[in-house]
mmCIF file of C-alpha atoms and ligand atoms in Angstrom:
data_model
loop_
_atom_site.group_PDB
_atom_site.id
_atom_site.type_symbol
_atom_site.label_atom_id
_atom_site.label_comp_id
_atom_site.label_asym_id
_atom_site.label_seq_id
_atom_site.Cartn_x
_atom_site.Cartn_y
_atom_site.Cartn_z
ATOM 1 C CA MET F 1 5.904 18.407 -23.109
ATOM 2 C CA ILE F 2 4.220 17.205 -20.349
ATOM 3 C CA LEU F 3 4.752 13.737 -19.757
ATOM 4 C CA VAL F 4 3.211 11.273 -17.275
ATOM 5 C CA PHE F 5 5.276 8.050 -16.584
ATOM 6 C CA LEU F 6 2.743 4.951 -15.203
ATOM 7 C CA GLY F 7 3.566 1.472 -13.939
ATOM 8 C CA ALA F 8 4.016 -0.542 -11.005
ATOM 9 C CA PRO F 9 6.570 -0.049 -8.159
ATOM 10 C CA GLY F 10 10.018 -0.616 -9.089
ATOM 11 C CA ALA F 11 8.905 -0.630 -12.862
ATOM 12 C CA GLY F 12 11.853 1.730 -13.519
ATOM 13 C CA LYS F 13 10.182 5.255 -13.834
ATOM 14 C CA GLY F 14 12.128 7.193 -11.658
ATOM 15 C CA THR F 15 15.753 5.845 -13.297
ATOM 16 C CA GLN F 16 14.294 6.774 -16.352
ATOM 17 C CA ALA F 17 12.626 10.092 -15.706
ATOM 18 C CA LYS F 18 15.789 11.458 -14.069
ATOM 19 C CA LYS F 19 17.589 10.525 -17.164
ATOM 20 C CA LEU F 20 15.201 12.221 -19.475
ATOM 21 C CA ALA F 21 14.226 15.468 -17.306
ATOM 22 C CA GLN F 22 18.420 15.907 -17.366
ATOM 23 C CA ASP F 23 18.540 15.352 -21.459
ATOM 24 C CA MET F 24 15.794 17.396 -21.929
ATOM 25 C CA ASN F 25 15.845 19.972 -19.749
ATOM 26 C CA LEU F 26 12.343 19.336 -18.055
ATOM 27 C CA LYS F 27 11.485 19.441 -14.785
ATOM 28 C CA HIS F 28 11.133 15.789 -12.846
ATOM 29 C CA ILE F 29 8.217 15.775 -10.423
ATOM 30 C CA SER F 30 8.052 12.696 -8.164
ATOM 31 C CA THR F 31 5.306 12.357 -5.729
ATOM 32 C CA GLY F 32 6.960 9.723 -3.931
ATOM 33 C CA ASP F 33 10.193 11.924 -3.899
ATOM 34 C CA MET F 34 8.397 14.762 -2.518
ATOM 35 C CA LEU F 35 6.567 12.883 0.113
ATOM 36 C CA ARG F 36 9.636 11.318 1.323
ATOM 37 C CA GLU F 37 11.057 14.923 1.511
ATOM 38 C CA GLU F 38 8.052 16.169 3.646
ATOM 39 C CA ILE F 39 8.667 12.990 5.928
ATOM 40 C CA LYS F 40 12.214 14.131 6.363
ATOM 41 C CA LYS F 41 11.366 17.510 7.526
ATOM 42 C CA GLU F 42 8.615 15.658 9.567
ATOM 43 C CA THR F 43 6.002 18.101 8.410
ATOM 44 C CA SER F 44 2.343 17.396 9.102
ATOM 45 C CA LEU F 45 1.808 16.415 5.417
ATOM 46 C CA GLY F 46 4.741 13.971 5.900
ATOM 47 C CA LYS F 47 3.249 12.819 9.195
ATOM 48 C CA ARG F 48 -0.070 11.752 7.890
ATOM 49 C CA ALA F 49 1.689 10.282 4.553
ATOM 50 C CA LYS F 50 4.057 7.988 6.459
ATOM 51 C CA GLU F 51 1.306 5.858 7.488
ATOM 52 C CA TYR F 52 0.129 5.680 4.402
ATOM 53 C CA MET F 53 3.214 4.852 2.850
ATOM 54 C CA ASP F 54 4.597 2.422 5.278
ATOM 55 C CA ARG F 55 1.684 0.313 4.811
ATOM 56 C CA GLY F 56 2.267 0.363 0.880
ATOM 57 C CA GLU F 57 -1.621 2.128 0.004
ATOM 58 C CA LEU F 58 -2.101 5.138 -1.449
ATOM 59 C CA VAL F 59 -1.802 8.810 0.113
ATOM 60 C CA PRO F 60 -5.415 10.452 -0.411
ATOM 61 C CA ASP F 61 -5.849 12.030 -3.186
ATOM 62 C CA GLU F 62 -6.750 15.701 -1.420
ATOM 63 C CA LEU F 63 -3.097 15.953 0.259
ATOM 64 C CA ILE F 64 -1.285 14.332 -3.092
ATOM 65 C CA ILE F 65 -3.403 16.996 -5.673
ATOM 66 C CA ALA F 66 -2.582 20.148 -3.326
ATOM 67 C CA MET F 67 1.070 19.288 -3.223
ATOM 68 C CA ILE F 68 0.870 19.024 -6.988
ATOM 69 C CA GLU F 69 -1.141 22.090 -7.478
ATOM 70 C CA GLN F 70 1.949 24.169 -5.463
ATOM 71 C CA ALA F 71 4.501 22.318 -7.128
ATOM 72 C CA LEU F 72 3.253 22.298 -10.887
ATOM 73 C CA PRO F 73 5.890 24.832 -12.798
ATOM 74 C CA LYS F 74 3.762 27.221 -15.298
ATOM 75 C CA ASP F 75 6.561 27.459 -17.984
ATOM 76 C CA SER F 76 8.647 24.603 -18.577
ATOM 77 C CA GLY F 77 8.165 21.238 -19.786
ATOM 78 C CA ILE F 78 7.196 18.438 -17.255
ATOM 79 C CA VAL F 79 7.858 14.372 -16.359
ATOM 80 C CA LEU F 80 5.520 13.539 -13.813
ATOM 81 C CA ASP F 81 6.855 10.337 -12.325
ATOM 82 C CA GLY F 82 4.111 8.682 -9.615
ATOM 83 C CA PHE F 83 1.061 11.039 -10.543
ATOM 84 C CA PRO F 84 -1.620 10.871 -11.261
ATOM 85 C CA ARG F 85 -2.144 7.107 -9.500
ATOM 86 C CA THR F 86 -5.968 7.493 -9.350
ATOM 87 C CA VAL F 87 -8.428 8.546 -11.949
ATOM 88 C CA ALA F 88 -9.452 11.438 -9.543
ATOM 89 C CA GLN F 89 -6.184 12.645 -9.508
ATOM 90 C CA ALA F 90 -5.866 12.620 -13.608
ATOM 91 C CA GLN F 91 -9.072 14.452 -13.510
ATOM 92 C CA ALA F 92 -7.176 17.017 -11.278
ATOM 93 C CA LEU F 93 -4.208 16.997 -13.241
ATOM 94 C CA ASP F 94 -6.056 17.817 -16.393
ATOM 95 C CA GLU F 95 -7.931 20.803 -14.593
ATOM 96 C CA MET F 96 -4.489 22.239 -13.065
ATOM 97 C CA LEU F 97 -2.842 22.158 -17.232
ATOM 98 C CA LYS F 98 -6.373 23.570 -18.524
ATOM 99 C CA LYS F 99 -5.853 27.145 -16.337
ATOM 100 C CA HIS F 100 -2.532 27.264 -18.172
ATOM 101 C CA HIS F 101 -3.781 26.439 -21.371
ATOM 102 C CA LYS F 102 -1.735 23.142 -21.376
ATOM 103 C CA LYS F 103 -2.610 19.446 -21.724
ATOM 104 C CA VAL F 104 -0.364 16.320 -20.880
ATOM 105 C CA SER F 105 1.034 15.314 -24.017
ATOM 106 C CA CYS F 106 1.706 11.361 -23.578
ATOM 107 C CA ALA F 107 1.583 9.102 -20.766
ATOM 108 C CA LEU F 108 3.733 6.070 -21.007
ATOM 109 C CA LEU F 109 3.437 2.806 -19.594
ATOM 110 C CA PHE F 110 6.555 1.113 -18.149
ATOM 111 C CA ASP F 111 5.377 -2.796 -18.426
ATOM 112 C CA VAL F 112 7.146 -5.189 -16.112
ATOM 113 C CA GLU F 113 6.512 -8.521 -14.862
ATOM 114 C CA ASP F 114 6.011 -8.915 -11.224
ATOM 115 C CA GLU F 115 8.915 -11.643 -10.525
ATOM 116 C CA VAL F 116 11.125 -8.733 -12.186
ATOM 117 C CA ILE F 117 9.474 -6.120 -9.985
ATOM 118 C CA VAL F 118 10.502 -8.272 -6.621
ATOM 119 C CA GLU F 119 14.202 -8.516 -7.499
ATOM 120 C CA ARG F 120 14.603 -4.668 -8.820
ATOM 121 C CA LEU F 121 12.820 -3.509 -5.341
ATOM 122 C CA SER F 122 14.817 -5.719 -2.796
ATOM 123 C CA GLY F 123 17.978 -4.494 -4.767
ATOM 124 C CA ARG F 124 17.390 -1.143 -4.832
ATOM 125 C CA ARG F 125 19.653 1.571 -2.900
ATOM 126 C CA VAL F 126 18.760 5.143 -2.817
ATOM 127 C CA CYS F 127 20.821 8.091 -1.951
ATOM 128 C CA PRO F 128 18.862 9.879 0.892
ATOM 129 C CA LYS F 129 20.726 13.259 0.396
ATOM 130 C CA CYS F 130 20.228 13.533 -3.769
ATOM 131 C CA GLY F 131 17.738 10.661 -4.629
ATOM 132 C CA ALA F 132 20.414 9.169 -7.006
ATOM 133 C CA ILE F 133 18.713 5.345 -7.905
ATOM 134 C CA TYR F 134 21.338 2.287 -7.833
ATOM 135 C CA HIS F 135 20.768 -1.420 -7.811
ATOM 136 C CA ILE F 136 23.146 -3.714 -6.176
ATOM 137 C CA LYS F 137 23.477 -5.703 -9.172
ATOM 138 C CA TYR F 138 22.209 -3.984 -12.109
ATOM 139 C CA SER F 139 23.562 -0.026 -11.855
ATOM 140 C CA PRO F 140 25.756 -0.212 -8.393
ATOM 141 C CA PRO F 141 27.577 2.831 -7.327
ATOM 142 C CA LYS F 142 31.246 2.848 -8.061
ATOM 143 C CA VAL F 143 32.217 2.336 -4.434
ATOM 144 C CA ASP F 144 30.134 -0.152 -2.560
ATOM 145 C CA ASN F 145 26.899 1.635 -0.667
ATOM 146 C CA VAL F 146 28.489 4.896 -1.314
ATOM 147 C CA CYS F 147 26.494 7.802 -3.673
ATOM 148 C CA ASP F 148 28.751 8.530 -6.851
ATOM 149 C CA VAL F 149 27.266 11.837 -6.785
ATOM 150 C CA CYS F 150 27.540 13.413 -3.039
ATOM 151 C CA SER F 151 29.105 10.494 -1.643
ATOM 152 C CA THR F 152 26.561 10.021 1.330
ATOM 153 C CA THR F 153 25.919 6.205 2.540
ATOM 154 C CA LEU F 154 23.234 4.752 0.639
ATOM 155 C CA ILE F 155 20.215 3.348 2.259
ATOM 156 C CA GLN F 156 17.290 0.783 1.731
ATOM 157 C CA ARG F 157 13.372 2.371 1.527
ATOM 158 C CA ASP F 158 11.629 1.219 4.305
ATOM 159 C CA ASP F 159 8.493 0.322 1.816
ATOM 160 C CA ASP F 160 10.943 -1.907 -0.296
ATOM 161 C CA LYS F 161 10.397 -4.543 2.160
ATOM 162 C CA GLU F 162 9.054 -7.940 0.734
ATOM 163 C CA GLU F 163 5.424 -7.584 2.177
ATOM 164 C CA VAL F 164 5.103 -4.071 1.558
ATOM 165 C CA VAL F 165 6.125 -4.295 -1.956
ATOM 166 C CA ARG F 166 3.319 -6.753 -2.068
ATOM 167 C CA LYS F 167 0.938 -4.653 -0.969
ATOM 168 C CA ARG F 168 2.174 -2.086 -3.450
ATOM 169 C CA LEU F 169 1.583 -3.969 -6.482
ATOM 170 C CA LYS F 170 -1.917 -4.800 -5.347
ATOM 171 C CA VAL F 171 -3.079 -1.418 -4.666
ATOM 172 C CA TYR F 172 -1.267 -0.347 -7.875
ATOM 173 C CA LYS F 173 -3.104 -3.363 -9.745
ATOM 174 C CA GLU F 174 -6.611 -2.188 -7.896
ATOM 175 C CA GLN F 175 -6.328 1.412 -7.680
ATOM 176 C CA THR F 176 -3.944 2.681 -10.814
ATOM 177 C CA ALA F 177 -5.659 0.140 -13.907
ATOM 178 C CA PRO F 178 -7.908 2.636 -14.314
ATOM 179 C CA VAL F 179 -5.599 5.647 -14.778
ATOM 180 C CA ILE F 180 -4.117 3.552 -17.560
ATOM 181 C CA GLU F 181 -7.810 3.306 -19.361
ATOM 182 C CA PHE F 182 -8.428 7.053 -18.936
ATOM 183 C CA TYR F 183 -5.274 7.754 -20.980
ATOM 184 C CA ALA F 184 -5.754 4.931 -23.216
ATOM 185 C CA GLN F 185 -9.273 6.461 -24.113
ATOM 186 C CA LYS F 186 -7.619 9.826 -24.730
ATOM 187 C CA ASN F 187 -5.185 8.027 -27.105
ATOM 188 C CA LYS F 188 -2.643 9.096 -25.167
ATOM 189 C CA LEU F 189 -1.061 6.043 -23.911
ATOM 190 C CA LYS F 190 2.070 4.348 -24.517
ATOM 191 C CA THR F 191 3.153 1.089 -23.644
ATOM 192 C CA ILE F 192 7.020 0.622 -23.408
ATOM 193 C CA LYS F 193 8.228 -2.761 -22.459
ATOM 194 C CA ALA F 194 10.454 -2.173 -19.463
ATOM 195 C CA THR F 195 12.611 -5.290 -19.373
ATOM 196 C CA GLY F 196 16.174 -5.100 -20.630
ATOM 197 C CA SER F 197 19.088 -2.753 -19.830
ATOM 198 C CA ILE F 198 18.502 0.836 -18.574
ATOM 199 C CA GLU F 199 20.296 2.098 -21.575
ATOM 200 C CA ASP F 200 17.667 0.021 -23.815
ATOM 201 C CA ILE F 201 14.794 1.160 -22.473
ATOM 202 C CA TYR F 202 15.852 4.713 -22.400
ATOM 203 C CA ASN F 203 16.211 4.476 -25.894
ATOM 204 C CA ILE F 204 12.909 2.844 -26.408
ATOM 205 C CA LEU F 205 11.778 5.814 -24.492
ATOM 206 C CA LYS F 206 13.248 8.224 -26.744
ATOM 207 C CA ASN F 207 12.139 6.663 -30.156
ATOM 208 C CA ALA F 208 8.525 6.681 -28.584
ATOM 209 C CA LEU F 209 8.595 10.298 -27.805
ATOM 210 C CA SER F 210 10.058 11.592 -31.120
ATOM 211 C CA ASN F 211 7.613 9.150 -33.038
ATOM 212 C CA GLU F 212 4.539 9.260 -30.854
ATOM 213 C CA CYS F 213 3.827 12.090 -28.648
HETATM 214 P P1 AP5 V 1 6.983 5.960 -5.615
HETATM 215 O O1 AP5 V 1 8.119 6.338 -4.911
HETATM 216 O O2 AP5 V 1 6.223 6.988 -6.563
HETATM 217 O O3 AP5 V 1 7.253 4.598 -5.849
HETATM 218 P P2 AP5 V 1 6.576 3.562 -6.546
HETATM 219 O O4 AP5 V 1 5.770 4.235 -7.885
HETATM 220 O O5 AP5 V 1 6.086 2.310 -5.968
HETATM 221 O O6 AP5 V 1 7.729 3.626 -7.654
HETATM 222 P P3 AP5 V 1 8.971 3.301 -7.557
HETATM 223 O O7 AP5 V 1 10.032 4.465 -6.716
HETATM 224 O O8 AP5 V 1 9.167 2.102 -6.411
HETATM 225 O O9 AP5 V 1 9.772 2.483 -8.576
HETATM 226 P P4 AP5 V 1 10.079 3.287 -9.952
HETATM 227 O O10 AP5 V 1 9.157 2.369 -11.042
HETATM 228 O O11 AP5 V 1 10.447 4.591 -9.557
HETATM 229 O O12 AP5 V 1 11.575 2.498 -10.221
HETATM 230 P P5 AP5 V 1 13.095 2.891 -10.010
HETATM 231 O O13 AP5 V 1 13.386 3.640 -11.017
HETATM 232 O O14 AP5 V 1 13.470 3.328 -8.613
HETATM 233 O O15 AP5 V 1 5.679 6.105 -4.421
HETATM 234 C C1 AP5 V 1 6.018 5.573 -2.916
HETATM 235 C C2 AP5 V 1 4.728 5.573 -2.110
HETATM 236 O O16 AP5 V 1 4.467 6.903 -1.862
HETATM 237 C C3 AP5 V 1 3.722 4.966 -2.591
HETATM 238 O O17 AP5 V 1 3.235 3.569 -2.436
HETATM 239 C C4 AP5 V 1 2.382 5.844 -2.089
HETATM 240 O O18 AP5 V 1 2.196 5.300 -0.616
HETATM 241 C C5 AP5 V 1 2.777 7.110 -2.181
HETATM 242 N N1 AP5 V 1 2.633 7.559 -3.184
HETATM 243 C C6 AP5 V 1 3.381 8.280 -4.302
HETATM 244 N N2 AP5 V 1 2.855 9.034 -5.050
HETATM 245 C C7 AP5 V 1 1.672 8.857 -4.900
HETATM 246 C C8 AP5 V 1 0.433 9.470 -5.502
HETATM 247 N N3 AP5 V 1 0.221 10.406 -6.605
HETATM 248 N N4 AP5 V 1 -1.039 9.181 -5.086
HETATM 249 C C9 AP5 V 1 -1.071 8.561 -3.748
HETATM 250 N N5 AP5 V 1 -0.014 8.044 -3.279
HETATM 251 C C10 AP5 V 1 1.292 8.436 -3.650
HETATM 252 O O19 AP5 V 1 13.703 1.589 -10.308
HETATM 253 C C11 AP5 V 1 13.619 0.660 -9.194
HETATM 254 C C12 AP5 V 1 14.964 -0.346 -9.205
HETATM 255 O O20 AP5 V 1 14.977 -1.144 -10.289
HETATM 256 C C13 AP5 V 1 16.118 0.647 -8.860
HETATM 257 O O21 AP5 V 1 17.032 -0.143 -7.983
HETATM 258 C C14 AP5 V 1 16.795 0.457 -10.545
HETATM 259 O O22 AP5 V 1 18.320 0.500 -10.226
HETATM 260 C C15 AP5 V 1 16.385 -0.443 -10.702
HETATM 261 N N6 AP5 V 1 15.992 -0.619 -12.164
HETATM 262 C C16 AP5 V 1 15.844 0.360 -12.835
HETATM 263 N N7 AP5 V 1 15.487 -0.287 -14.121
HETATM 264 C C17 AP5 V 1 16.027 -1.176 -14.357
HETATM 265 C C18 AP5 V 1 16.366 -2.160 -15.727
HETATM 266 N N8 AP5 V 1 16.220 -1.903 -16.755
HETATM 267 N N9 AP5 V 1 17.023 -3.137 -15.292
HETATM 268 C C19 AP5 V 1 17.478 -3.305 -14.159
HETATM 269 N N10 AP5 V 1 17.657 -2.501 -12.830
HETATM 270 C C20 AP5 V 1 16.418 -1.724 -13.282
#
């Protein structure tokens, strides 16, 4: 099964993708996590990507496509989280999968209103070591500001500052909307109303996967 998770920043893609990947033994590929790893290692890709990410803009397609091409597993199911984000990326993904006689099974759009997004992102805390995601109100760690999984001190992402969040939302509406249309035209798009508890949304997701993908 090859799943594409679409949705605005803060829609809950990463939270649901991590749970699903663990549950269904799928490989979770998040381009955002991969880029943050490159930044941490101070690679040339990381340095170039950081300039765009700090401004809330998309990293150029050719860098993202080259990075995914290397990371895409040949033999396992995949949850793609945050990729593709442009039509050029969606077309490149189809080409890459075609080489392995595979196709996207389903694109799931996590649909959330803008006000919810701003609240989710301002309260998000992440573990810089293992990538676990928390929210100070909706999914707090057991000990304040400490990761439940690896005991590392949690951080706030640089791009979760309000002005960058607004820019990311604008970029999403301008550049990622055509990707939603791309999958709708192929009859592969499923929309999930992504407000409510993390558990409730997960159950809706599992239902959509068993009935429609
Ligand atoms: P990326 O890391 O992919 O960020 P994003 O898509 O903007 O998504 P987020 O990680 O912000 O949100 P999410 O939907 O995963 O939400 P989460 O589960 O964390 O990309 C960052 C940057 O990298 C981009 O701006 C771009 O520059 C670059 N980039 C990445 N991919 C690229 C690509 N393909 N092409 C070009 N550039 C690319 O949840 C958010 C918060 O809400 C958390 O605190 C969580 O605990 C909480 N929460 C989740 N669900 C619920 C719920 N149901 N109720 C209450 N709280 C909830």
